[in-house]
Amino acid sequence: MSNLLTTSIGRKLLMSVSGLFLILFLFVHLFLNSFLLLDGVFGFERGQMFNAGVHFMGTNPLIKIIEPVLAIGFIVHIIYSLILTVQNMKARGPQAYASGKKTTGIEFASQNMLVLGIVIASFLAVHIINFYMKMKGFIAWEAGEVEFPFLGNMAKGEDAYSLVNATFKVLPIVILYVVGSVALAFHLSHGFWSGFQTIGWNNKTWMPRLKCIGNIVAILIGGGFAVIAIAQYLFF
Amino acid sequence: MEKTINLTLKVWRQNGPREKGRFETYKVSNISIDSSFLEMMDILNEQLISENKEPVAFDHDCREGICGMCSLYINGRPHGPDDDVTTCQLHMRKFQDGQTVTIEPWRSAAFPVIKDLIVNRSAFDQIIAAGGYVSVSTGGVPDANAIPIPKVDADESMDAASCIGCGACVAACKNGSAMLFVSAKVSHLALLPQGRVEGARRAKAMVAKMDELGFGNCTNTGACEVECPKNISLSNIARLNREFLSAKLKD
Amino acid sequence: MSKLNARIPEGPLAQKWTNYKDHQKLVNPANKRKLDVIVVGTGLAGGAAAASLGEMGFNVKNFTIQDSPRRAHSIAAQGGINAAKNYPNDGDSVFRLFYDTIKGGDYRAREANVHRLAEVSNNIIDQCVAQGVPFAREYGGLLDNRSFGGAQVSRTFYAKGQTGQQLLLGAYQALMRQVNAGTVKMYTRTELVDIVIVDGKARGIIARDLVTGELQRHFGHAVVLATGGYGNTFFLSTNAMGSNGSAAIKAYHKGAMFANPCYAQIHPTCIPVHGEFQSKLTLMSESLRNDGRIWVPKKKEDAEAIRAGKMKPTQIAEEDRDYYLERRYPAFGNLVPRDVASRAAKERCDAGYGVGATGLAVYLDFKSAIERLGQKTIEARYGNLFQMYYKIVDENPYETPMMIYPAIHYTMGGIWVDYELQTTIPGLFAAGEANFSDHGANRLGASALMQGLADGYFVLPYTIQNYLADDIRTPRMTGNEPEFVEAEKAVKARFEKLMNIKGKRSVDSLHKELGLVMWDFVGMGRTKEGLEHAIQRIAEIKKEFWSNVRIPGNITGMNIELEKASRLADFIEIGNLMARDALKREESCGGHFREEYQTEEGEALRQDDKFAYVGCWEYKGENAEPELHKEELVYEAVKMVQRNYK
């Protein structure tokens, strides 16, 4: 057990577990984002659901604990991807094939996880500057104050919704978010089943099932984020 | 009646392990499309010998797709442009008249070139030596029918055991990983009660040796499975991961 | 005659092996470590022997010309391995397996050896299962059997169509376990180029590193040759490209006798030759004859139309097909022994009924089996073979019948050994196909794997101790003894001679020439005139080779043409021996068919009164004729009768 991380499969396990954990986070994130579109459905006023959600996330002690864990998840996933890539390049050897690689029938994503990962990470940086840094007060912004009557005791908080809405009114940013979401979708289309494969939770029967679920997850998450950004731009 | 084609060959030539290699271009003509790829190489070599040049060295032996000796990376694919075959089973009907064919050795840090298209695959033997067996000595074993084995397990074990150790999986892998090879052996033995006994020990020892020899990390890309002439399934890798991790967790 | 003592143990046939083991000399564990054994070859016999000897504690050096022990050509055996387990309850027994093997070998094998083979056959299956060989199983979890040629019981164990592969991997894994344990040292890409004799005993070998070209001296208290057969003398055969008879020839040159060289098995079901560029012939497992039916058109005009490409086999009506094996041999039908099936195919083709572009092919048809069992079942049984056929021929055998024709497959002849598998040189042993021992004049299907593993796991590891027990005080040699130095010098001179010929002919062109002579005159049908002609032609080829072969490159480093040339020089010697032996054996038996000696129905006609012996050839020098010695075959348990598969 002790030297698990010195083995190839052990290092892959870290990638897998951190990746699957990040997928969980993405689902929570997407759930919250969906509030951006749902006010009307549940009879709330503009931004109420989302602001309440942000407020809940910002004040809940459990989230305070999870937040650093999440950060570690990201860092581990990124650092180990780099370590593994360097090792793999070394294993491949210095001489590339002159006739290239013409193997057919393999997923695009599976061959480009690092590139997709870099796109996602770059997007992530922009994303953090756009929202996280502001909401956490690292970057100043004009936060209006709103009330959350339905949370009881007349809690008050920032009007995060306006920030989001304003951001998504800028077309280049929306495009950037769509690109990021698509990269994320591709990343997950391979990452999801690959994560299970690495843990060992896969076999001949489950291989097609996991790939199918992985594709659904990818479309749900990638598509979800993209649709929200576009909808905000067009309809809100 | 017999159809023939002419080809331009770009062949990797390298005199020795430490020497610099280069591509040489040769032309071969009137190659019957019914001949195998290696027979085409034989014709090229006869041509070279007649010009008093050294023939191209390439590994081959059984020429019926089972010994695993032949290799060759042909036009971007290990074992060339056909599925489920070794290079010796590849036939010239898969090529067009006038085509340029690039022929390279397996490329992987763990498979250094010995000469021309021949690489050293002894790393595979070392991995097997590390634990790819059932530790029984000759004699003193129970009757063959003493332990019934479910047919599905025996069949799946056989599928994994059909690996010929050619190294196409490593050659195809963008990470130079040997996981398909290792997982095939681990699966073959783990699926049988006889091999189950030392399953944990085997998985740990073989993975450790694989890592030590400088093979890359699997990213489940699946090129190995596509290029495997014997159709070894990627699901074996999941089994290897399972075997290995559960063995490690028990330590 | 004293040179040929078979050393068959006393006692009744069924007790001989037990008696032998009860009384043989053994080596104690502490002494085993002090004894070096050289094993050349890593196939079923060599690999199994090296592994077993290593497990016992001997210090083993194991040599292979390939890059890995797993490449040995045993791997290509498809159909199965025989054993007298009688699991299917169809009346099999050790005696019946013994009897079938003797009969299948046309009464030219040594009774005691064959009985021992049948006895240990069951241990082999047990051993392989324990090693994790994934034999085919029934739904109940027990082992499945199939039937094979020359037997009326189902006694063949199999692993898909890759039985040889699985058995070899079992032996290979056992071997690698010993490599890991340090008892076996592996020398890959290393070829035996001579055997070193010290004081009349085999004490080592000279080996050539095929990567560097360097010569090495290796000492062993005993040397085991498990180097396979010499079928590649014919250039085209089902053997691997690297399979060669050089070790056997080196042994022969050093005084070991070469037994029954003319017994070469022609396998009836191979993919036919289709061009002069062809480099090898691919076998389609004999197991296919379980479900496939062999036929040619009944009408000559149909056969001609097919040859001209005007007609397809599927267009020929059932009543216009001649299922000639079923017609001639109703009792065994398509499952007659290999020699019988091969000759029958040749007979039909010679008579003008052959199919395929060349007219040298017959059909192997699965139509009725697919109708009876469904395509799924056929696919499960033979899927990989059908795929292999499709890849080579580009025709789908599920829809159109396969075309097959006989090809050289296995050599029953080989280095003469006694009951202990020891050659006429003390300390030099031969196992597996390399020796002549157990198959007589014809080997039954699924028996080669049985013999290779029997020799390697269960016979040699015992019998070699009987020799080594007297050697425990012999110290290791350094390799600097004059015998080693001399042997290396001679080898070096020979390689230099080859390099210095600098002629015009490529090795392969000469080998093909030899192969054609062999196939035409020393092949399926032999005659006195043909054989005499062959001997003369082989002498001419030899002269041409030694004066006009061209080997580009250098003597150092990897030089594939030099390797091939060295082996071809030895094939030429073997070809000569085969022709001589065939000429001398004025009878037809098993794989040796002299056209002068056949029954009215065209079956092989033995001459038991004159030729019930093992023909052993002794080397008498470069320019002298070899001398024939005879080991008389005495049959106590079975009566010699004309084989009858009708």
PDB file of N, CA, C and O in Angstrom, chain C residues 556-586:
ATOM      1  N   THR C 556      31.090 -10.343 -38.818  1.00  0.00           N
ATOM      2  CA  THR C 556      30.703  -9.841 -37.489  1.00  0.00           C
ATOM      3  C   THR C 556      29.364  -9.112 -37.607  1.00  0.00           C
ATOM      4  O   THR C 556      28.945  -8.739 -38.686  1.00  0.00           O
ATOM      5  N   GLY C 557      28.755  -8.925 -36.475  1.00  0.00           N
ATOM      6  CA  GLY C 557      27.454  -8.274 -36.466  1.00  0.00           C
ATOM      7  C   GLY C 557      26.385  -9.226 -36.968  1.00  0.00           C
ATOM      8  O   GLY C 557      26.667 -10.382 -37.300  1.00  0.00           O
ATOM      9  N   MET C 558      25.165  -8.712 -37.007  1.00  0.00           N
ATOM     10  CA  MET C 558      24.073  -9.571 -37.451  1.00  0.00           C
ATOM     11  C   MET C 558      24.153  -9.746 -38.963  1.00  0.00           C
ATOM     12  O   MET C 558      24.256  -8.783 -39.705  1.00  0.00           O
ATOM     13  N   ASN C 559      24.169 -10.990 -39.407  1.00  0.00           N
ATOM     14  CA  ASN C 559      24.208 -11.258 -40.840  1.00  0.00           C
ATOM     15  C   ASN C 559      23.265 -12.412 -41.161  1.00  0.00           C
ATOM     16  O   ASN C 559      23.605 -13.590 -41.024  1.00  0.00           O
ATOM     17  N   ILE C 560      22.069 -12.053 -41.585  1.00  0.00           N
ATOM     18  CA  ILE C 560      21.026 -13.047 -41.776  1.00  0.00           C
ATOM     19  C   ILE C 560      21.339 -13.994 -42.924  1.00  0.00           C
ATOM     20  O   ILE C 560      21.046 -15.189 -42.864  1.00  0.00           O
ATOM     21  N   GLU C 561      21.967 -13.493 -43.958  1.00  0.00           N
ATOM     22  CA  GLU C 561      22.297 -14.368 -45.083  1.00  0.00           C
ATOM     23  C   GLU C 561      23.333 -15.413 -44.670  1.00  0.00           C
ATOM     24  O   GLU C 561      23.283 -16.555 -45.118  1.00  0.00           O
ATOM     25  N   LEU C 562      24.234 -15.010 -43.807  1.00  0.00           N
ATOM     26  CA  LEU C 562      25.250 -15.961 -43.334  1.00  0.00           C
ATOM     27  C   LEU C 562      24.584 -17.067 -42.505  1.00  0.00           C
ATOM     28  O   LEU C 562      24.914 -18.249 -42.647  1.00  0.00           O
ATOM     29  N   GLU C 563      23.643 -16.678 -41.657  1.00  0.00           N
ATOM     30  CA  GLU C 563      22.912 -17.687 -40.870  1.00  0.00           C
ATOM     31  C   GLU C 563      22.220 -18.669 -41.800  1.00  0.00           C
ATOM     32  O   GLU C 563      22.293 -19.890 -41.628  1.00  0.00           O
ATOM     33  N   LYS C 564      21.545 -18.122 -42.796  1.00  0.00           N
ATOM     34  CA  LYS C 564      20.782 -18.968 -43.719  1.00  0.00           C
ATOM     35  C   LYS C 564      21.721 -19.876 -44.514  1.00  0.00           C
ATOM     36  O   LYS C 564      21.426 -21.047 -44.741  1.00  0.00           O
ATOM     37  N   ALA C 565      22.851 -19.323 -44.925  1.00  0.00           N
ATOM     38  CA  ALA C 565      23.796 -20.107 -45.724  1.00  0.00           C
ATOM     39  C   ALA C 565      24.322 -21.287 -44.915  1.00  0.00           C
ATOM     40  O   ALA C 565      24.410 -22.422 -45.405  1.00  0.00           O
ATOM     41  N   SER C 566      24.657 -21.006 -43.667  1.00  0.00           N
ATOM     42  CA  SER C 566      25.184 -22.065 -42.812  1.00  0.00           C
ATOM     43  C   SER C 566      24.157 -23.177 -42.657  1.00  0.00           C
ATOM     44  O   SER C 566      24.480 -24.369 -42.693  1.00  0.00           O
ATOM     45  N   ARG C 567      22.916 -22.790 -42.510  1.00  0.00           N
ATOM     46  CA  ARG C 567      21.862 -23.804 -42.352  1.00  0.00           C
ATOM     47  C   ARG C 567      21.618 -24.544 -43.663  1.00  0.00           C
ATOM     48  O   ARG C 567      21.371 -25.752 -43.664  1.00  0.00           O
ATOM     49  N   LEU C 568      21.683 -23.818 -44.778  1.00  0.00           N
ATOM     50  CA  LEU C 568      21.444 -24.483 -46.064  1.00  0.00           C
ATOM     51  C   LEU C 568      22.523 -25.528 -46.338  1.00  0.00           C
ATOM     52  O   LEU C 568      22.222 -26.625 -46.832  1.00  0.00           O
ATOM     53  N   ALA C 569      23.751 -25.215 -45.972  1.00  0.00           N
ATOM     54  CA  ALA C 569      24.825 -26.200 -46.163  1.00  0.00           C
ATOM     55  C   ALA C 569      24.456 -27.498 -45.458  1.00  0.00           C
ATOM     56  O   ALA C 569      24.697 -28.593 -45.980  1.00  0.00           O
ATOM     57  N   ASP C 570      23.844 -27.382 -44.304  1.00  0.00           N
ATOM     58  CA  ASP C 570      23.444 -28.575 -43.550  1.00  0.00           C
ATOM     59  C   ASP C 570      22.209 -29.245 -44.153  1.00  0.00           C
ATOM     60  O   ASP C 570      22.099 -30.472 -44.158  1.00  0.00           O
ATOM     61  N   PHE C 571      21.278 -28.426 -44.673  1.00  0.00           N
ATOM     62  CA  PHE C 571      20.104 -29.012 -45.340  1.00  0.00           C
ATOM     63  C   PHE C 571      20.533 -29.860 -46.535  1.00  0.00           C
ATOM     64  O   PHE C 571      19.930 -30.886 -46.836  1.00  0.00           O
ATOM     65  N   ILE C 572      21.557 -29.391 -47.224  1.00  0.00           N
ATOM     66  CA  ILE C 572      22.033 -30.154 -48.375  1.00  0.00           C
ATOM     67  C   ILE C 572      22.504 -31.540 -47.918  1.00  0.00           C
ATOM     68  O   ILE C 572      22.205 -32.560 -48.544  1.00  0.00           O
ATOM     69  N   GLU C 573      23.206 -31.566 -46.788  1.00  0.00           N
ATOM     70  CA  GLU C 573      23.648 -32.854 -46.227  1.00  0.00           C
ATOM     71  C   GLU C 573      22.444 -33.737 -45.891  1.00  0.00           C
ATOM     72  O   GLU C 573      22.436 -34.937 -46.153  1.00  0.00           O
ATOM     73  N   ILE C 574      21.442 -33.104 -45.289  1.00  0.00           N
ATOM     74  CA  ILE C 574      20.261 -33.867 -44.891  1.00  0.00           C
ATOM     75  C   ILE C 574      19.525 -34.397 -46.124  1.00  0.00           C
ATOM     76  O   ILE C 574      19.102 -35.549 -46.169  1.00  0.00           O
ATOM     77  N   GLY C 575      19.413 -33.549 -47.140  1.00  0.00           N
ATOM     78  CA  GLY C 575      18.745 -33.979 -48.361  1.00  0.00           C
ATOM     79  C   GLY C 575      19.410 -35.211 -48.933  1.00  0.00           C
ATOM     80  O   GLY C 575      18.744 -36.181 -49.330  1.00  0.00           O
ATOM     81  N   ASN C 576      20.708 -35.183 -48.916  1.00  0.00           N
ATOM     82  CA  ASN C 576      21.481 -36.322 -49.391  1.00  0.00           C
ATOM     83  C   ASN C 576      21.166 -37.573 -48.571  1.00  0.00           C
ATOM     84  O   ASN C 576      20.905 -38.652 -49.118  1.00  0.00           O
ATOM     85  N   LEU C 577      21.152 -37.408 -47.262  1.00  0.00           N
ATOM     86  CA  LEU C 577      20.863 -38.555 -46.388  1.00  0.00           C
ATOM     87  C   LEU C 577      19.446 -39.075 -46.620  1.00  0.00           C
ATOM     88  O   LEU C 577      19.204 -40.288 -46.627  1.00  0.00           O
ATOM     89  N   MET C 578      18.510 -38.150 -46.780  1.00  0.00           N
ATOM     90  CA  MET C 578      17.114 -38.567 -46.991  1.00  0.00           C
ATOM     91  C   MET C 578      16.996 -39.407 -48.256  1.00  0.00           C
ATOM     92  O   MET C 578      16.343 -40.456 -48.271  1.00  0.00           O
ATOM     93  N   ALA C 579      17.625 -38.919 -49.313  1.00  0.00           N
ATOM     94  CA  ALA C 579      17.538 -39.640 -50.582  1.00  0.00           C
ATOM     95  C   ALA C 579      18.207 -41.012 -50.471  1.00  0.00           C
ATOM     96  O   ALA C 579      17.677 -42.020 -50.939  1.00  0.00           O
ATOM     97  N   ARG C 580      19.346 -41.050 -49.829  1.00  0.00           N
ATOM     98  CA  ARG C 580      20.045 -42.334 -49.658  1.00  0.00           C
ATOM     99  C   ARG C 580      19.204 -43.321 -48.867  1.00  0.00           C
ATOM    100  O   ARG C 580      19.084 -44.499 -49.202  1.00  0.00           O
ATOM    101  N   ASP C 581      18.621 -42.827 -47.791  1.00  0.00           N
ATOM    102  CA  ASP C 581      17.832 -43.691 -46.926  1.00  0.00           C
ATOM    103  C   ASP C 581      16.602 -44.195 -47.685  1.00  0.00           C
ATOM    104  O   ASP C 581      16.234 -45.369 -47.586  1.00  0.00           O
ATOM    105  N   ALA C 582      15.997 -43.284 -48.432  1.00  0.00           N
ATOM    106  CA  ALA C 582      14.795 -43.656 -49.185  1.00  0.00           C
ATOM    107  C   ALA C 582      15.127 -44.690 -50.264  1.00  0.00           C
ATOM    108  O   ALA C 582      14.339 -45.592 -50.558  1.00  0.00           O
ATOM    109  N   LEU C 583      16.305 -44.532 -50.820  1.00  0.00           N
ATOM    110  CA  LEU C 583      16.741 -45.476 -51.861  1.00  0.00           C
ATOM    111  C   LEU C 583      16.970 -46.857 -51.264  1.00  0.00           C
ATOM    112  O   LEU C 583      16.613 -47.881 -51.832  1.00  0.00           O
ATOM    113  N   LYS C 584      17.556 -46.844 -50.096  1.00  0.00           N
ATOM    114  CA  LYS C 584      17.911 -48.110 -49.442  1.00  0.00           C
ATOM    115  C   LYS C 584      16.656 -48.852 -48.974  1.00  0.00           C
ATOM    116  O   LYS C 584      16.629 -50.076 -48.945  1.00  0.00           O
ATOM    117  N   ARG C 585      15.639 -48.102 -48.577  1.00  0.00           N
ATOM    118  CA  ARG C 585      14.442 -48.719 -48.010  1.00  0.00           C
ATOM    119  C   ARG C 585      13.490 -49.119 -49.137  1.00  0.00           C
ATOM    120  O   ARG C 585      12.643 -48.340 -49.572  1.00  0.00           O
ATOM    121  N   GLU C 586      13.658 -50.351 -49.574  1.00  0.00           N
ATOM    122  CA  GLU C 586      12.867 -50.817 -50.719  1.00  0.00           C
ATOM    123  C   GLU C 586      11.537 -51.379 -50.246  1.00  0.00           C
ATOM    124  O   GLU C 586      11.279 -52.588 -50.280  1.00  0.00           O
TER     125      GLU C 586
END
